[in-house]
Every structure is written in C-alpha cells, then in structure tokens.
Amino acid sequence: VKAYNMAVLDNDSAEINMYGDVVATVPKDWRNGERLPGYIGLDEFLEDLEEIKDKSAITIHINSGGGDLYAGLAIYNRLKAVKGTVTTINDGLAASAASLIFQAGDVRKMNAGSNFMAHGVAGFLFGYYNIDDLKELVTQWKAHNKAIVNVYAEAMGVSYEEAKGFIDGETWLTGQEAVDKGLADEVIGS
C-alpha cells in the first residue's frame, strides 16, 4: 500500500494525493520483509509520475510531516519541470520536506485550517565522531540549508539573504500567514 495515489481524471488532467512521510526508500518490516505503510518512496513516486507528467493540469493534495530532504527536493524539482500547470493544495500539513514539495505548485492553495512548517536541517547522530567528522557534517548541513533557502527565496520572491532567517528554528504558518509570506497563493474559500 502506497502513501500516495495518482489518478488520471481525463485526457488532460490528473490528481495526486500525498498522505505520508517522504523517504528515499520505503522501509520494510524486518520480520516479514513487507513494506511499512505511511511512506512516500522517491523512486516509485518518480516512476509513477512519468505516467502523468504530460498532462496539462496536475493537482497535488498534500498532508505530510515531511521526511528526507533530498527525496523532497528531488520531487520538488521534478514537479517544477512538469510542462502543465501544477496546483498544490495543503489539505492539513505541509511540513519540512513536504513544505518544499508544496512550493512546486504553479498555484499553491492552503486551507484556512491547514499548517505549513519550515525549518533548517536537523539530524540524529549516534556513533563515534572526531572533530574532522563533525566539521564535515557542518559543511554538509550548511549546503543543505542553502538548498532549502533557495527554494523559499524563489517562492517568496525575495533574495537569498532575506530568506535565510526564515529557517532559523521552526516557522509555523496557517493559511493566510503562508499567503502573506508568499509561500502560498490563496486560501481556499476566502
């Protein structure tokens, strides 16, 4: 069972529902080898996207807490390359990597009662590290943050310098707040 589905509505349009966490590879149950539910796997998502990418209109409903940064960026970049009009709709939550995917819409819609959350790179470390290992990790995380800020700066129509403070800590926005920041185009029903 996939945490997303894609449906061809007619010759010109398609719809995607993304309701799960974004990952590079869907994890499997160690006991039986079956895929775990609730994950949007990058490879299979992009493979399925190939089937509908030439539609003139694609609507994407999102309800996701995010997940893997580079899986989210890959989906964002592929959706930005779609020739037709992409409409993203935040049905409940577009957080972390899902907030980047949300920005791929030519038209981005928020519900008044949905939330948008952005933050800089964070990670869990466990193991044995020396100073050089940690310095390399900081270098990588700074590069990751630059990629994130570039997406938001483009979406908000501001410079990189103006946008970089946006990912300090966590930023939570409701529908109208996201519109006011330039991270959504409209609030549904307003």
Short mmCIF file of C-alpha atoms in Angstrom, two decimals:
data_model
loop_
_atom_site.label_atom_id
_atom_site.label_comp_id
_atom_site.label_asym_id
_atom_site.label_seq_id
_atom_site.Cartn_x
_atom_site.Cartn_y
_atom_site.Cartn_z
CA VAL A 1 0.00 0.00 0.00
CA LYS A 2 1.46 3.34 -1.06
CA ALA A 3 1.03 6.54 0.95
CA TYR A 4 0.14 8.36 -2.25
CA ASN A 5 -2.01 7.67 -5.24
CA MET A 6 -2.12 9.09 -8.73
CA ALA A 7 -5.24 9.11 -10.82
CA VAL A 8 -5.83 10.18 -14.41
CA LEU A 9 -9.03 12.22 -14.33
CA ASP A 10 -9.36 12.69 -18.09
CA ASN A 11 -7.15 13.18 -21.15
CA ASP A 12 -5.79 16.47 -19.83
CA SER A 13 -5.71 16.22 -16.05
CA ALA A 14 -4.52 14.07 -13.18
CA GLU A 15 -4.56 14.17 -9.40
CA ILE A 16 -2.04 13.04 -6.81
CA ASN A 17 -2.78 12.56 -3.11
CA MET A 18 0.37 12.57 -0.98
CA TYR A 19 -0.52 11.46 2.54
CA GLY A 20 2.62 10.18 4.23
CA ASP A 21 6.26 10.82 5.03
CA VAL A 22 8.72 11.37 2.19
CA VAL A 23 11.66 8.93 2.10
CA ALA A 24 14.34 7.87 -0.36
CA THR A 25 13.39 4.20 0.07
CA VAL A 26 10.28 2.81 1.75
CA PRO A 27 11.31 0.88 4.87
CA LYS A 28 10.34 -2.76 5.26
CA ASP A 29 9.23 -4.76 8.24
CA TRP A 30 12.29 -6.70 9.41
CA ARG A 31 10.15 -9.69 10.34
CA ASN A 32 8.34 -10.33 7.07
CA GLY A 33 10.01 -8.04 4.53
CA GLU A 34 6.76 -6.25 3.69
CA ARG A 35 6.80 -2.51 3.09
CA LEU A 36 5.71 -0.36 6.01
CA PRO A 37 2.66 1.83 5.42
CA GLY A 38 2.70 5.62 5.51
CA TYR A 39 5.77 6.33 3.37
CA ILE A 40 6.12 8.06 0.00
CA GLY A 41 9.14 6.41 -1.64
CA LEU A 42 11.09 8.64 -4.03
CA ASP A 43 11.90 6.07 -6.73
CA GLU A 44 8.39 4.68 -7.06
CA PHE A 45 6.82 8.15 -6.86
CA LEU A 46 9.00 9.43 -9.71
CA GLU A 47 8.32 6.27 -11.72
CA ASP A 48 4.57 6.77 -11.32
CA LEU A 49 4.90 10.49 -12.08
CA GLU A 50 6.30 9.56 -15.51
CA GLU A 51 2.85 8.18 -16.38
CA ILE A 52 1.09 11.53 -15.85
CA LYS A 53 3.80 14.16 -16.36
CA ASP A 54 2.48 15.21 -19.78
CA LYS A 55 -1.00 16.14 -18.53
CA SER A 56 -1.86 19.83 -18.91
CA ALA A 57 -3.13 20.04 -15.30
CA ILE A 58 -1.95 18.11 -12.26
CA THR A 59 -3.46 18.74 -8.82
CA ILE A 60 -1.49 17.53 -5.80
CA HIS A 61 -3.12 17.22 -2.38
CA ILE A 62 -0.57 17.16 0.45
CA ASN A 63 -0.84 16.05 4.07
CA SER A 64 2.68 15.20 5.18
CA GLY A 65 5.03 15.78 8.07
CA GLY A 66 7.92 15.78 5.60
CA GLY A 67 10.87 13.44 5.75
CA ASP A 68 14.08 13.06 3.78
CA LEU A 69 15.33 16.43 2.49
CA TYR A 70 16.82 15.18 -0.76
CA ALA A 71 13.84 12.98 -1.57
CA GLY A 72 11.67 16.07 -1.08
CA LEU A 73 13.95 18.25 -3.21
CA ALA A 74 14.01 15.64 -5.99
CA ILE A 75 10.20 15.51 -6.05
CA TYR A 76 10.06 19.34 -5.95
CA ASN A 77 12.46 19.66 -8.88
CA ARG A 78 10.65 17.03 -10.96
CA LEU A 79 7.30 18.69 -10.34
CA LYS A 80 8.76 22.08 -11.29
CA ALA A 81 9.84 20.52 -14.62
CA VAL A 82 6.29 19.38 -15.47
CA LYS A 83 5.12 21.29 -18.54
CA GLY A 84 1.46 21.56 -17.48
CA THR A 85 0.01 23.57 -14.63
CA VAL A 86 0.73 22.07 -11.22
CA THR A 87 -1.62 23.02 -8.39
CA THR A 88 -0.58 22.06 -4.88
CA ILE A 89 -3.16 22.00 -2.10
CA ASN A 90 -2.26 21.74 1.58
CA ASP A 91 -5.05 19.57 2.98
CA GLY A 92 -3.75 19.50 6.54
CA LEU A 93 0.02 19.75 6.94
CA ALA A 94 2.88 20.52 4.61
CA ALA A 95 5.90 20.36 6.90
CA SER A 96 9.64 20.09 6.43
CA ALA A 97 10.40 18.35 3.09
CA ALA A 98 6.68 18.41 2.24
CA SER A 99 6.71 22.21 2.53
CA LEU A 100 9.30 22.20 -0.26
CA ILE A 101 7.14 19.91 -2.41
CA PHE A 102 4.22 22.28 -1.78
CA GLN A 103 6.30 25.10 -3.32
CA ALA A 104 6.45 23.23 -6.66
CA GLY A 105 2.92 24.35 -7.47
CA ASP A 106 2.33 26.98 -10.11
CA VAL A 107 -0.72 27.61 -7.94
CA ARG A 108 -0.36 26.88 -4.21
CA LYS A 109 -3.51 26.67 -2.11
CA MET A 110 -3.82 26.46 1.66
CA ASN A 111 -6.91 25.71 3.67
CA ALA A 112 -7.54 28.20 6.47
CA GLY A 113 -7.16 25.32 8.92
CA SER A 114 -4.03 23.77 7.44
CA ASN A 115 -0.47 24.30 8.64
CA PHE A 116 2.81 24.95 6.88
CA MET A 117 6.09 24.33 8.70
CA ALA A 118 9.64 25.08 7.59
CA HIS A 119 12.95 24.57 9.36
CA GLY A 120 16.64 24.18 8.68
CA VAL A 121 18.45 20.87 8.55
CA ALA A 122 18.34 18.72 11.66
CA GLY A 123 19.55 15.21 12.24
CA PHE A 124 20.13 12.49 14.76
CA LEU A 125 23.71 11.45 15.46
CA PHE A 126 24.69 8.19 17.03
CA GLY A 127 28.16 6.75 16.84
CA TYR A 128 31.77 7.68 17.17
CA TYR A 129 32.91 11.00 15.65
CA ASN A 130 36.12 13.01 15.72
CA ILE A 131 36.43 16.76 15.16
CA ASP A 132 37.06 16.39 11.43
CA ASP A 133 33.95 14.22 11.05
CA LEU A 134 31.85 16.88 12.77
CA LYS A 135 33.37 19.70 10.70
CA GLU A 136 32.49 17.79 7.53
CA LEU A 137 28.96 17.27 8.81
CA VAL A 138 28.59 21.01 9.49
CA THR A 139 29.83 21.75 5.93
CA GLN A 140 27.23 19.36 4.52
CA TRP A 141 24.41 20.75 6.64
CA LYS A 142 25.25 24.31 5.58
CA ALA A 143 24.97 23.20 1.94
CA HIS A 144 21.64 21.51 2.70
CA ASN A 145 20.35 24.72 4.30
CA LYS A 146 21.39 26.73 1.23
CA ALA A 147 19.30 24.44 -0.98
CA ILE A 148 16.30 24.87 1.32
CA VAL A 149 16.65 28.66 1.46
CA ASN A 150 16.94 28.85 -2.34
CA VAL A 151 13.52 27.17 -2.69
CA TYR A 152 11.85 29.51 -0.19
CA ALA A 153 13.57 32.63 -1.56
CA GLU A 154 12.29 31.86 -5.06
CA ALA A 155 8.80 31.13 -3.73
CA MET A 156 8.66 34.32 -1.64
CA GLY A 157 10.21 36.45 -4.39
CA VAL A 158 12.98 37.69 -2.11
CA SER A 159 16.76 37.44 -2.09
CA TYR A 160 18.64 34.57 -0.51
CA GLU A 161 19.80 36.91 2.27
CA GLU A 162 16.23 37.98 3.03
CA ALA A 163 15.01 34.37 3.15
CA LYS A 164 17.77 32.70 5.15
CA GLY A 165 16.39 33.77 8.53
CA PHE A 166 13.14 32.00 7.64
CA ILE A 167 14.60 28.59 8.53
CA ASP A 168 16.04 29.57 11.89
CA GLY A 169 14.28 27.26 14.31
CA GLU A 170 10.83 26.21 13.11
CA THR A 171 8.37 28.50 11.36
CA TRP A 172 4.71 27.51 11.58
CA LEU A 173 2.14 29.26 9.39
CA THR A 174 -1.60 28.90 8.86
CA GLY A 175 -3.31 29.53 5.51
CA GLN A 176 -3.40 33.34 5.41
CA GLU A 177 0.01 33.63 7.08
CA ALA A 178 1.52 31.48 4.33
CA VAL A 179 -0.14 33.69 1.69
CA ASP A 180 1.16 36.83 3.42
CA LYS A 181 4.72 35.39 3.38
CA GLY A 182 4.49 34.48 -0.32
CA LEU A 183 4.58 30.76 0.40
CA ALA A 184 1.01 30.17 -0.85
CA ASP A 185 -1.12 31.92 -3.44
CA GLU A 186 -4.56 31.65 -1.91
CA VAL A 187 -6.61 30.43 1.00
CA ILE A 188 -9.34 28.07 -0.15
CA GLY A 189 -12.75 29.54 0.47
CA SER A 190 -11.55 33.07 1.15
#
